[in-house]
PDB file of C-alpha atoms in Angstrom:
ATOM      1  CA  UNK V1134     104.269  49.913  15.819  1.00 39.00           C
ATOM      2  CA  UNK V1135     107.592  51.967  16.711  1.00 44.00           C
ATOM      3  CA  UNK V1136     106.292  52.843  19.690  1.00 46.00           C
ATOM      4  CA  UNK V1137     107.009  49.107  20.768  1.00 51.00           C
ATOM      5  CA  UNK V1138     110.222  48.332  20.456  1.00 52.00           C
ATOM      6  CA  UNK V1139     112.509  48.407  23.590  1.00 73.00           C
ATOM      7  CA  UNK V1140     114.702  51.854  23.078  1.00 82.00           C
ATOM      8  CA  UNK V1141     117.816  52.034  22.789  1.00 91.00           C
ATOM      9  CA  UNK V1142     120.555  53.033  25.519  1.00 90.00           C
ATOM     10  CA  UNK V1143     122.558  54.570  22.691  1.00 94.00           C
ATOM     11  CA  UNK V1144     123.207  55.989  19.781  1.00 94.00           C
ATOM     12  CA  UNK V1145     125.365  54.068  18.149  1.00 94.00           C
ATOM     13  CA  UNK V1146     122.528  51.092  19.132  1.00 95.00           C
ATOM     14  CA  UNK V1147     120.031  53.357  17.715  1.00 96.00           C
ATOM     15  CA  UNK V1148     121.365  53.412  14.501  1.00 96.00           C
ATOM     16  CA  UNK V1149     122.142  49.685  14.664  1.00 96.00           C
ATOM     17  CA  UNK V1150     118.351  49.087  15.172  1.00 95.00           C
ATOM     18  CA  UNK V1151     116.872  51.350  12.459  1.00 96.00           C
ATOM     19  CA  UNK V1152     119.193  50.239  10.057  1.00 96.00           C
ATOM     20  CA  UNK V1153     117.697  46.704  11.000  1.00 95.00           C
ATOM     21  CA  UNK V1154     113.745  47.986  11.760  1.00 94.00           C
ATOM     22  CA  UNK V1155     113.857  50.831   8.658  1.00 95.00           C
ATOM     23  CA  UNK V1156     116.396  48.911   6.436  1.00 96.00           C
ATOM     24  CA  UNK V1157     114.139  50.135   2.921  1.00 97.00           C
ATOM     25  CA  UNK V1158     113.612  53.504   3.953  1.00 97.00           C
ATOM     26  CA  UNK V1159     117.163  54.202   3.823  1.00 97.00           C
ATOM     27  CA  UNK V1160     116.754  52.718   0.467  1.00 97.00           C
ATOM     28  CA  UNK V1161     113.463  55.035  -0.479  1.00 98.00           C
ATOM     29  CA  UNK V1162     114.800  58.355   1.211  1.00 98.00           C
ATOM     30  CA  UNK V1163     118.443  57.869  -0.829  1.00 98.00           C
ATOM     31  CA  UNK V1164     116.657  57.173  -3.896  1.00 98.00           C
ATOM     32  CA  UNK V1165     114.354  60.841  -2.713  1.00 98.00           C
ATOM     33  CA  UNK V1166     117.568  62.307  -2.728  1.00 98.00           C
ATOM     34  CA  UNK V1167     118.715  61.190  -5.887  1.00 97.00           C
ATOM     35  CA  UNK V1168     116.121  62.907  -7.881  1.00 97.00           C
ATOM     36  CA  UNK V1169     117.545  66.089  -5.933  1.00 98.00           C
ATOM     37  CA  UNK V1170     121.087  65.348  -7.893  1.00 96.00           C
ATOM     38  CA  UNK V1171     119.671  64.841 -11.567  1.00 96.00           C
ATOM     39  CA  UNK V1172     120.317  68.581 -12.720  1.00 97.00           C
ATOM     40  CA  UNK V1173     124.120  68.553 -11.299  1.00 95.00           C
ATOM     41  CA  UNK V1174     124.029  64.556 -12.787  1.00 93.00           C
ATOM     42  CA  UNK V1175     122.739  66.017 -16.005  1.00 95.00           C
ATOM     43  CA  UNK V1176     124.812  69.065 -16.309  1.00 94.00           C
ATOM     44  CA  UNK V1177     127.958  66.921 -15.919  1.00 90.00           C
ATOM     45  CA  UNK V1178     127.568  64.544 -18.660  1.00 89.00           C
ATOM     46  CA  UNK V1179     126.781  68.079 -20.577  1.00 92.00           C
ATOM     47  CA  UNK V1180     130.446  69.168 -19.716  1.00 90.00           C
ATOM     48  CA  UNK V1181     132.034  65.583 -20.551  1.00 83.00           C
ATOM     49  CA  UNK V1182     130.530  65.599 -24.190  1.00 85.00           C
ATOM     50  CA  UNK V1183     130.338  68.674 -25.703  1.00 82.00           C
ATOM     51  CA  UNK V1184     133.531  69.883 -27.492  1.00 80.00           C
ATOM     52  CA  UNK V1185     132.524  73.827 -26.171  1.00 79.00           C
ATOM     53  CA  UNK V1186     133.925  72.893 -22.557  1.00 77.00           C
ATOM     54  CA  UNK V1187     137.374  71.993 -23.353  1.00 77.00           C
ATOM     55  CA  UNK V1188     139.043  74.592 -22.961  1.00 73.00           C
ATOM     56  CA  UNK V1189     142.489  75.690 -24.575  1.00 73.00           C
ATOM     57  CA  UNK V1190     145.597  78.520 -23.217  1.00 72.00           C
ATOM     58  CA  UNK V1191     144.022  81.034 -24.029  1.00 74.00           C
ATOM     59  CA  UNK V1192     139.986  80.456 -22.993  1.00 79.00           C
ATOM     60  CA  UNK V1193     140.050  78.342 -19.853  1.00 80.00           C
ATOM     61  CA  UNK V1194     139.224  81.165 -17.628  1.00 85.00           C
ATOM     62  CA  UNK V1195     135.875  82.266 -19.988  1.00 88.00           C
ATOM     63  CA  UNK V1196     134.758  78.268 -20.232  1.00 87.00           C
ATOM     64  CA  UNK V1197     135.732  76.908 -16.553  1.00 88.00           C
ATOM     65  CA  UNK V1198     133.412  79.645 -15.501  1.00 90.00           C
ATOM     66  CA  UNK V1199     131.073  78.636 -16.849  1.00 92.00           C
ATOM     67  CA  UNK V1200     131.628  75.484 -16.338  1.00 92.00           C
ATOM     68  CA  UNK V1201     132.008  75.701 -12.502  1.00 93.00           C
ATOM     69  CA  UNK V1202     128.823  78.709 -11.747  1.00 95.00           C
ATOM     70  CA  UNK V1203     126.158  76.521 -12.435  1.00 96.00           C
ATOM     71  CA  UNK V1204     127.644  74.235  -9.117  1.00 96.00           C
ATOM     72  CA  UNK V1205     125.908  76.576  -7.215  1.00 97.00           C
ATOM     73  CA  UNK V1206     122.100  76.079  -7.908  1.00 97.00           C
ATOM     74  CA  UNK V1207     122.704  72.892  -8.798  1.00 97.00           C
ATOM     75  CA  UNK V1208     124.242  72.168  -5.008  1.00 97.00           C
ATOM     76  CA  UNK V1209     121.172  74.275  -3.637  1.00 98.00           C
ATOM     77  CA  UNK V1210     118.586  72.054  -5.561  1.00 98.00           C
ATOM     78  CA  UNK V1211     120.202  69.022  -3.852  1.00 98.00           C
ATOM     79  CA  UNK V1212     120.357  71.141  -0.935  1.00 97.00           C
ATOM     80  CA  UNK V1213     116.457  70.430  -0.585  1.00 98.00           C
ATOM     81  CA  UNK V1214     116.388  66.579  -0.195  1.00 97.00           C
ATOM     82  CA  UNK V1215     119.027  67.327   2.332  1.00 98.00           C
ATOM     83  CA  UNK V1216     116.956  68.460   4.283  1.00 98.00           C
ATOM     84  CA  UNK V1217     114.249  66.604   3.781  1.00 98.00           C
ATOM     85  CA  UNK V1218     116.582  63.612   4.587  1.00 98.00           C
ATOM     86  CA  UNK V1219     117.422  65.339   7.459  1.00 98.00           C
ATOM     87  CA  UNK V1220     114.010  66.138   9.012  1.00 98.00           C
ATOM     88  CA  UNK V1221     112.843  62.519   8.369  1.00 98.00           C
ATOM     89  CA  UNK V1222     116.024  61.484  10.050  1.00 97.00           C
ATOM     90  CA  UNK V1223     115.110  63.318  13.019  1.00 97.00           C
ATOM     91  CA  UNK V1224     111.970  61.687  13.755  1.00 96.00           C
ATOM     92  CA  UNK V1225     113.194  57.780  12.799  1.00 97.00           C
ATOM     93  CA  UNK V1226     115.681  58.840  15.642  1.00 96.00           C
ATOM     94  CA  UNK V1227     112.996  60.122  18.030  1.00 95.00           C
ATOM     95  CA  UNK V1228     110.964  57.354  17.390  1.00 92.00           C
ATOM     96  CA  UNK V1229     107.828  59.485  15.515  1.00 92.00           C
ATOM     97  CA  UNK V1230     106.688  57.319  13.748  1.00 89.00           C
ATOM     98  CA  UNK V1231     108.529  58.887  10.796  1.00 91.00           C
ATOM     99  CA  UNK V1232     106.660  58.484   7.044  1.00 95.00           C
ATOM    100  CA  UNK V1233     110.062  58.174   4.820  1.00 96.00           C
ATOM    101  CA  UNK V1234     108.062  59.904   2.003  1.00 95.00           C
ATOM    102  CA  UNK V1235     105.591  61.603   3.357  1.00 97.00           C
ATOM    103  CA  UNK V1236     108.560  63.294   5.988  1.00 97.00           C
ATOM    104  CA  UNK V1237     110.705  64.050   3.610  1.00 97.00           C
ATOM    105  CA  UNK V1238     108.538  65.940   1.482  1.00 98.00           C
ATOM    106  CA  UNK V1239     107.080  67.875   4.412  1.00 97.00           C
ATOM    107  CA  UNK V1240     111.112  68.967   5.732  1.00 97.00           C
ATOM    108  CA  UNK V1241     111.847  70.113   2.240  1.00 97.00           C
ATOM    109  CA  UNK V1242     108.049  72.463   2.697  1.00 97.00           C
ATOM    110  CA  UNK V1243     109.194  73.537   6.400  1.00 96.00           C
ATOM    111  CA  UNK V1244     112.950  73.994   5.740  1.00 96.00           C
ATOM    112  CA  UNK V1245     113.445  75.389   2.559  1.00 97.00           C
ATOM    113  CA  UNK V1246     114.554  78.671   3.585  1.00 97.00           C
ATOM    114  CA  UNK V1247     117.296  77.071   5.859  1.00 97.00           C
ATOM    115  CA  UNK V1248     118.543  75.044   3.127  1.00 97.00           C
ATOM    116  CA  UNK V1249     118.572  76.953  -0.116  1.00 98.00           C
ATOM    117  CA  UNK V1250     121.065  80.112   2.350  1.00 98.00           C
ATOM    118  CA  UNK V1251     122.962  76.531   3.844  1.00 97.00           C
ATOM    119  CA  UNK V1252     123.374  74.636   0.346  1.00 98.00           C
ATOM    120  CA  UNK V1253     123.746  78.272  -1.605  1.00 98.00           C
ATOM    121  CA  UNK V1254     127.125  79.152   0.774  1.00 98.00           C
ATOM    122  CA  UNK V1255     128.021  75.701  -0.047  1.00 97.00           C
ATOM    123  CA  UNK V1256     127.821  75.946  -3.764  1.00 97.00           C
ATOM    124  CA  UNK V1257     129.454  78.669  -3.404  1.00 97.00           C
ATOM    125  CA  UNK V1258     132.143  77.349  -1.547  1.00 96.00           C
ATOM    126  CA  UNK V1259     132.220  74.417  -4.154  1.00 96.00           C
ATOM    127  CA  UNK V1260     132.562  76.651  -6.555  1.00 96.00           C
ATOM    128  CA  UNK V1261     135.453  78.424  -5.200  1.00 95.00           C
ATOM    129  CA  UNK V1262     136.625  75.506  -5.148  1.00 95.00           C
ATOM    130  CA  UNK V1263     136.457  73.837  -8.495  1.00 93.00           C
ATOM    131  CA  UNK V1264     137.382  77.112  -9.914  1.00 92.00           C
ATOM    132  CA  UNK V1265     140.308  78.217  -7.595  1.00 93.00           C
ATOM    133  CA  UNK V1266     142.106  75.237  -8.353  1.00 92.00           C
ATOM    134  CA  UNK V1267     141.927  75.691 -11.983  1.00 90.00           C
ATOM    135  CA  UNK V1268     143.680  78.903 -11.414  1.00 90.00           C
ATOM    136  CA  UNK V1269     145.991  77.680  -9.378  1.00 92.00           C
ATOM    137  CA  UNK V1270     147.446  75.060 -11.405  1.00 87.00           C
ATOM    138  CA  UNK V1271     147.403  77.376 -14.433  1.00 84.00           C
ATOM    139  CA  UNK V1272     149.558  80.233 -12.471  1.00 85.00           C
ATOM    140  CA  UNK V1273     153.294  79.913 -12.447  1.00 84.00           C
ATOM    141  CA  UNK V1274     153.760  79.454  -8.954  1.00 89.00           C
ATOM    142  CA  UNK V1275     155.900  77.063  -7.000  1.00 91.00           C
ATOM    143  CA  UNK V1276     153.933  73.684  -7.360  1.00 91.00           C
ATOM    144  CA  UNK V1277     154.468  73.070  -3.248  1.00 92.00           C
ATOM    145  CA  UNK V1278     152.800  76.139  -2.536  1.00 94.00           C
ATOM    146  CA  UNK V1279     150.229  75.379  -5.496  1.00 94.00           C
ATOM    147  CA  UNK V1280     150.027  72.435  -3.373  1.00 93.00           C
ATOM    148  CA  UNK V1281     149.610  74.308  -0.282  1.00 95.00           C
ATOM    149  CA  UNK V1282     146.672  76.666  -1.787  1.00 95.00           C
ATOM    150  CA  UNK V1283     145.151  74.058  -3.255  1.00 94.00           C
ATOM    151  CA  UNK V1284     144.734  72.190   0.576  1.00 94.00           C
ATOM    152  CA  UNK V1285     143.999  75.047   2.176  1.00 96.00           C
ATOM    153  CA  UNK V1286     140.451  75.855  -0.210  1.00 95.00           C
ATOM    154  CA  UNK V1287     139.733  71.872   0.490  1.00 95.00           C
ATOM    155  CA  UNK V1288     140.306  72.379   3.776  1.00 95.00           C
ATOM    156  CA  UNK V1289     138.091  75.986   4.224  1.00 95.00           C
ATOM    157  CA  UNK V1290     135.782  74.312   2.124  1.00 96.00           C
ATOM    158  CA  UNK V1291     135.317  71.104   5.313  1.00 96.00           C
ATOM    159  CA  UNK V1292     134.947  73.824   7.618  1.00 96.00           C
ATOM    160  CA  UNK V1293     132.502  75.842   6.036  1.00 97.00           C
ATOM    161  CA  UNK V1294     130.275  72.607   4.895  1.00 97.00           C
ATOM    162  CA  UNK V1295     130.886  71.629   8.601  1.00 97.00           C
ATOM    163  CA  UNK V1296     129.225  75.084  10.033  1.00 97.00           C
ATOM    164  CA  UNK V1297     126.668  74.694   7.812  1.00 98.00           C
ATOM    165  CA  UNK V1298     125.397  70.936   8.269  1.00 97.00           C
ATOM    166  CA  UNK V1299     124.853  72.268  12.290  1.00 98.00           C
ATOM    167  CA  UNK V1300     123.052  74.973  10.859  1.00 98.00           C
ATOM    168  CA  UNK V1301     121.039  72.543   9.117  1.00 98.00           C
ATOM    169  CA  UNK V1302     120.430  70.431  11.992  1.00 97.00           C
ATOM    170  CA  UNK V1303     119.488  72.991  14.175  1.00 97.00           C
ATOM    171  CA  UNK V1304     117.231  74.586  11.753  1.00 96.00           C
ATOM    172  CA  UNK V1305     114.992  71.020  11.952  1.00 96.00           C
ATOM    173  CA  UNK V1306     114.559  71.376  15.650  1.00 95.00           C
ATOM    174  CA  UNK V1307     114.795  74.622  16.851  1.00 95.00           C
ATOM    175  CA  UNK V1308     113.233  77.518  16.480  1.00 92.00           C
ATOM    176  CA  UNK V1309     116.017  80.757  16.223  1.00 91.00           C
ATOM    177  CA  UNK V1310     117.433  83.361  14.388  1.00 95.00           C
ATOM    178  CA  UNK V1311     119.869  82.215  11.361  1.00 96.00           C
ATOM    179  CA  UNK V1312     122.658  84.467  13.266  1.00 96.00           C
ATOM    180  CA  UNK V1313     121.855  82.261  16.935  1.00 96.00           C
ATOM    181  CA  UNK V1314     121.909  79.032  14.351  1.00 97.00           C
ATOM    182  CA  UNK V1315     124.775  79.715  12.513  1.00 97.00           C
ATOM    183  CA  UNK V1316     126.828  81.325  15.771  1.00 97.00           C
ATOM    184  CA  UNK V1317     125.721  77.655  17.378  1.00 96.00           C
ATOM    185  CA  UNK V1318     127.045  75.650  15.007  1.00 97.00           C
ATOM    186  CA  UNK V1319     130.079  77.611  14.475  1.00 97.00           C
ATOM    187  CA  UNK V1320     130.752  76.793  18.192  1.00 96.00           C
ATOM    188  CA  UNK V1321     129.485  73.294  17.357  1.00 97.00           C
ATOM    189  CA  UNK V1322     132.246  73.137  14.305  1.00 96.00           C
ATOM    190  CA  UNK V1323     135.264  73.917  16.574  1.00 96.00           C
ATOM    191  CA  UNK V1324     134.407  72.986  19.834  1.00 93.00           C
ATOM    192  CA  UNK V1325     134.839  69.073  18.903  1.00 90.00           C
ATOM    193  CA  UNK V1326     136.587  69.444  16.112  1.00 92.00           C
ATOM    194  CA  UNK V1327     138.461  66.119  16.353  1.00 91.00           C
ATOM    195  CA  UNK V1328     135.206  64.224  16.640  1.00 93.00           C
ATOM    196  CA  UNK V1329     133.470  66.172  13.914  1.00 95.00           C
ATOM    197  CA  UNK V1330     136.464  65.175  10.857  1.00 93.00           C
ATOM    198  CA  UNK V1331     136.117  61.327  11.738  1.00 93.00           C
ATOM    199  CA  UNK V1332     131.853  61.588  11.403  1.00 95.00           C
ATOM    200  CA  UNK V1333     132.475  64.013   7.939  1.00 94.00           C
ATOM    201  CA  UNK V1334     134.779  61.368   6.867  1.00 93.00           C
ATOM    202  CA  UNK V1335     131.331  59.480   6.877  1.00 93.00           C
ATOM    203  CA  UNK V1336     129.487  62.627   5.672  1.00 94.00           C
ATOM    204  CA  UNK V1337     131.817  63.817   3.311  1.00 94.00           C
ATOM    205  CA  UNK V1338     132.261  60.298   1.086  1.00 93.00           C
ATOM    206  CA  UNK V1339     130.757  60.983  -1.468  1.00 92.00           C
ATOM    207  CA  UNK V1340     132.413  64.560  -2.315  1.00 92.00           C
ATOM    208  CA  UNK V1341     135.806  62.542  -1.277  1.00 92.00           C
ATOM    209  CA  UNK V1342     135.471  60.126  -4.134  1.00 91.00           C
ATOM    210  CA  UNK V1343     134.612  62.228  -6.548  1.00 89.00           C
ATOM    211  CA  UNK V1344     136.943  64.540  -5.687  1.00 89.00           C
ATOM    212  CA  UNK V1345     140.033  61.801  -5.930  1.00 89.00           C
ATOM    213  CA  UNK V1346     138.491  60.089  -8.908  1.00 87.00           C
ATOM    214  CA  UNK V1347     139.155  63.549  -9.918  1.00 81.00           C
ATOM    215  CA  UNK V1348     142.803  63.259 -10.239  1.00 81.00           C
ATOM    216  CA  UNK V1349     143.100  59.703 -11.276  1.00 81.00           C
ATOM    217  CA  UNK V1350     143.451  58.542 -14.818  1.00 78.00           C
ATOM    218  CA  UNK V1351     139.939  58.298 -16.399  1.00 73.00           C
ATOM    219  CA  UNK V1352     140.138  54.626 -16.699  1.00 68.00           C
ATOM    220  CA  UNK V1353     139.088  54.569 -12.796  1.00 76.00           C
ATOM    221  CA  UNK V1354     135.941  57.208 -13.769  1.00 79.00           C
ATOM    222  CA  UNK V1355     133.800  53.789 -12.929  1.00 85.00           C
ATOM    223  CA  UNK V1356     134.414  53.844  -9.273  1.00 87.00           C
ATOM    224  CA  UNK V1357     132.924  57.102  -9.329  1.00 85.00           C
ATOM    225  CA  UNK V1358     129.588  55.814 -11.073  1.00 87.00           C
ATOM    226  CA  UNK V1359     129.398  52.701  -8.854  1.00 91.00           C
ATOM    227  CA  UNK V1360     129.916  55.015  -6.088  1.00 92.00           C
ATOM    228  CA  UNK V1361     127.622  56.852  -6.859  1.00 93.00           C
ATOM    229  CA  UNK V1362     124.870  53.996  -7.409  1.00 94.00           C
ATOM    230  CA  UNK V1363     125.540  52.937  -4.176  1.00 95.00           C
ATOM    231  CA  UNK V1364     124.388  56.515  -2.587  1.00 96.00           C
ATOM    232  CA  UNK V1365     121.703  56.753  -4.515  1.00 96.00           C
ATOM    233  CA  UNK V1366     120.404  53.165  -3.038  1.00 96.00           C
ATOM    234  CA  UNK V1367     121.754  53.850   0.336  1.00 96.00           C
ATOM    235  CA  UNK V1368     124.608  55.644   1.489  1.00 96.00           C
ATOM    236  CA  UNK V1369     123.203  59.741   1.268  1.00 97.00           C
ATOM    237  CA  UNK V1370     120.109  58.517   3.999  1.00 97.00           C
ATOM    238  CA  UNK V1371     122.904  56.507   5.694  1.00 97.00           C
ATOM    239  CA  UNK V1372     124.994  59.825   5.665  1.00 97.00           C
ATOM    240  CA  UNK V1373     122.289  62.400   6.837  1.00 98.00           C
ATOM    241  CA  UNK V1374     121.265  59.477  10.067  1.00 98.00           C
ATOM    242  CA  UNK V1375     124.053  59.643  11.420  1.00 97.00           C
ATOM    243  CA  UNK V1376     125.549  62.693  11.166  1.00 97.00           C
ATOM    244  CA  UNK V1377     121.493  63.703  12.663  1.00 97.00           C
ATOM    245  CA  UNK V1378     122.157  61.817  15.194  1.00 97.00           C
ATOM    246  CA  UNK V1379     125.527  62.438  16.004  1.00 97.00           C
ATOM    247  CA  UNK V1380     124.651  66.037  16.045  1.00 97.00           C
ATOM    248  CA  UNK V1381     121.730  65.299  18.541  1.00 97.00           C
ATOM    249  CA  UNK V1382     124.534  64.029  20.952  1.00 96.00           C
ATOM    250  CA  UNK V1383     126.071  67.163  20.743  1.00 96.00           C
ATOM    251  CA  UNK V1384     122.829  68.642  21.357  1.00 97.00           C
ATOM    252  CA  UNK V1385     122.375  66.966  24.258  1.00 95.00           C
ATOM    253  CA  UNK V1386     125.614  67.929  25.826  1.00 94.00           C
ATOM    254  CA  UNK V1387     125.428  71.554  25.037  1.00 94.00           C
ATOM    255  CA  UNK V1388     121.987  72.993  25.047  1.00 94.00           C
ATOM    256  CA  UNK V1389     119.286  70.551  25.402  1.00 93.00           C
ATOM    257  CA  UNK V1390     119.356  71.528  29.320  1.00 90.00           C
ATOM    258  CA  UNK V1391     116.568  74.016  28.022  1.00 91.00           C
ATOM    259  CA  UNK V1392     114.802  71.223  25.781  1.00 92.00           C
ATOM    260  CA  UNK V1393     114.526  68.281  28.136  1.00 91.00           C
ATOM    261  CA  UNK V1394     111.621  67.210  25.998  1.00 92.00           C
ATOM    262  CA  UNK V1395     114.092  65.858  23.290  1.00 94.00           C
ATOM    263  CA  UNK V1396     117.230  65.561  25.319  1.00 95.00           C
ATOM    264  CA  UNK V1397     117.803  62.069  24.263  1.00 93.00           C
ATOM    265  CA  UNK V1398     114.953  61.921  22.857  1.00 94.00           C
ATOM    266  CA  UNK V1399     114.346  57.874  21.113  1.00 91.00           C
ATOM    267  CA  UNK V1400     116.737  56.692  23.668  1.00 92.00           C
ATOM    268  CA  UNK V1401     116.014  54.940  27.312  1.00 86.00           C
ATOM    269  CA  UNK V1402     115.667  58.138  29.287  1.00 78.00           C
ATOM    270  CA  UNK V1403     118.305  59.459  31.692  1.00 73.00           C
ATOM    271  CA  UNK V1404     118.713  62.358  33.605  1.00 61.00           C
ATOM    272  CA  UNK V1405     120.725  65.366  31.804  1.00 54.00           C
ATOM    273  CA  UNK V1406     124.398  65.750  32.969  1.00 51.00           C
ATOM    274  CA  UNK V1407     124.664  68.747  35.337  1.00 51.00           C
TER     275      UNK V1407
END
């Protein structure tokens, strides 16, 4: 029984313990998340193998719009898988006898509204990023200015993703209005921005790999498929769990004085810091 296991002292120890004792659950939840990515994968296959999506100088704006607009609903679908994994990760971190498949789907049903809202925002930003790059690269702007503008879009996407991630990690723990949770999420994002960047190198690694490969010759696309397989087999739940326990640590430092029942839950008990 999970309750008989000696509780870890730190969340780093907690991560090691859960990887050791629940490794196959990480794999199962990653596979379940992968199911919610299938529509996006199918869409990418369609646009890569259809002559309709080959842009010309005359139609590239329209073709690009048709290509990238579905990213919004497809991202929202994947978001359901993410919030299911977040709920499971919360129960796993807190030592609540987590059941991978049961908690995954219960987490989706319990948090479907914040999941759809949060990933609508991320999907909209992903569409803006993808479509914006096309417009900027096709413009007659100075190459340096093009690079700066594209860089700013990437920065905006990362910041918005951080805010949404903290919004969703709160939604599986606390009761509050969307405005309250979003306002807290903004504070968490900018209050520890340096540490957040380090953690989001892990969280956004799949996105980073996809974006880097998109700038490489087609021969490197195999890297993307190999990494996708790794994500579906293990990494998806790993990154969600890492962010989940990271966010719990931030909540302990900021708002969990008002929620003593979850302060350091899953770890060796200590008194809250005054």
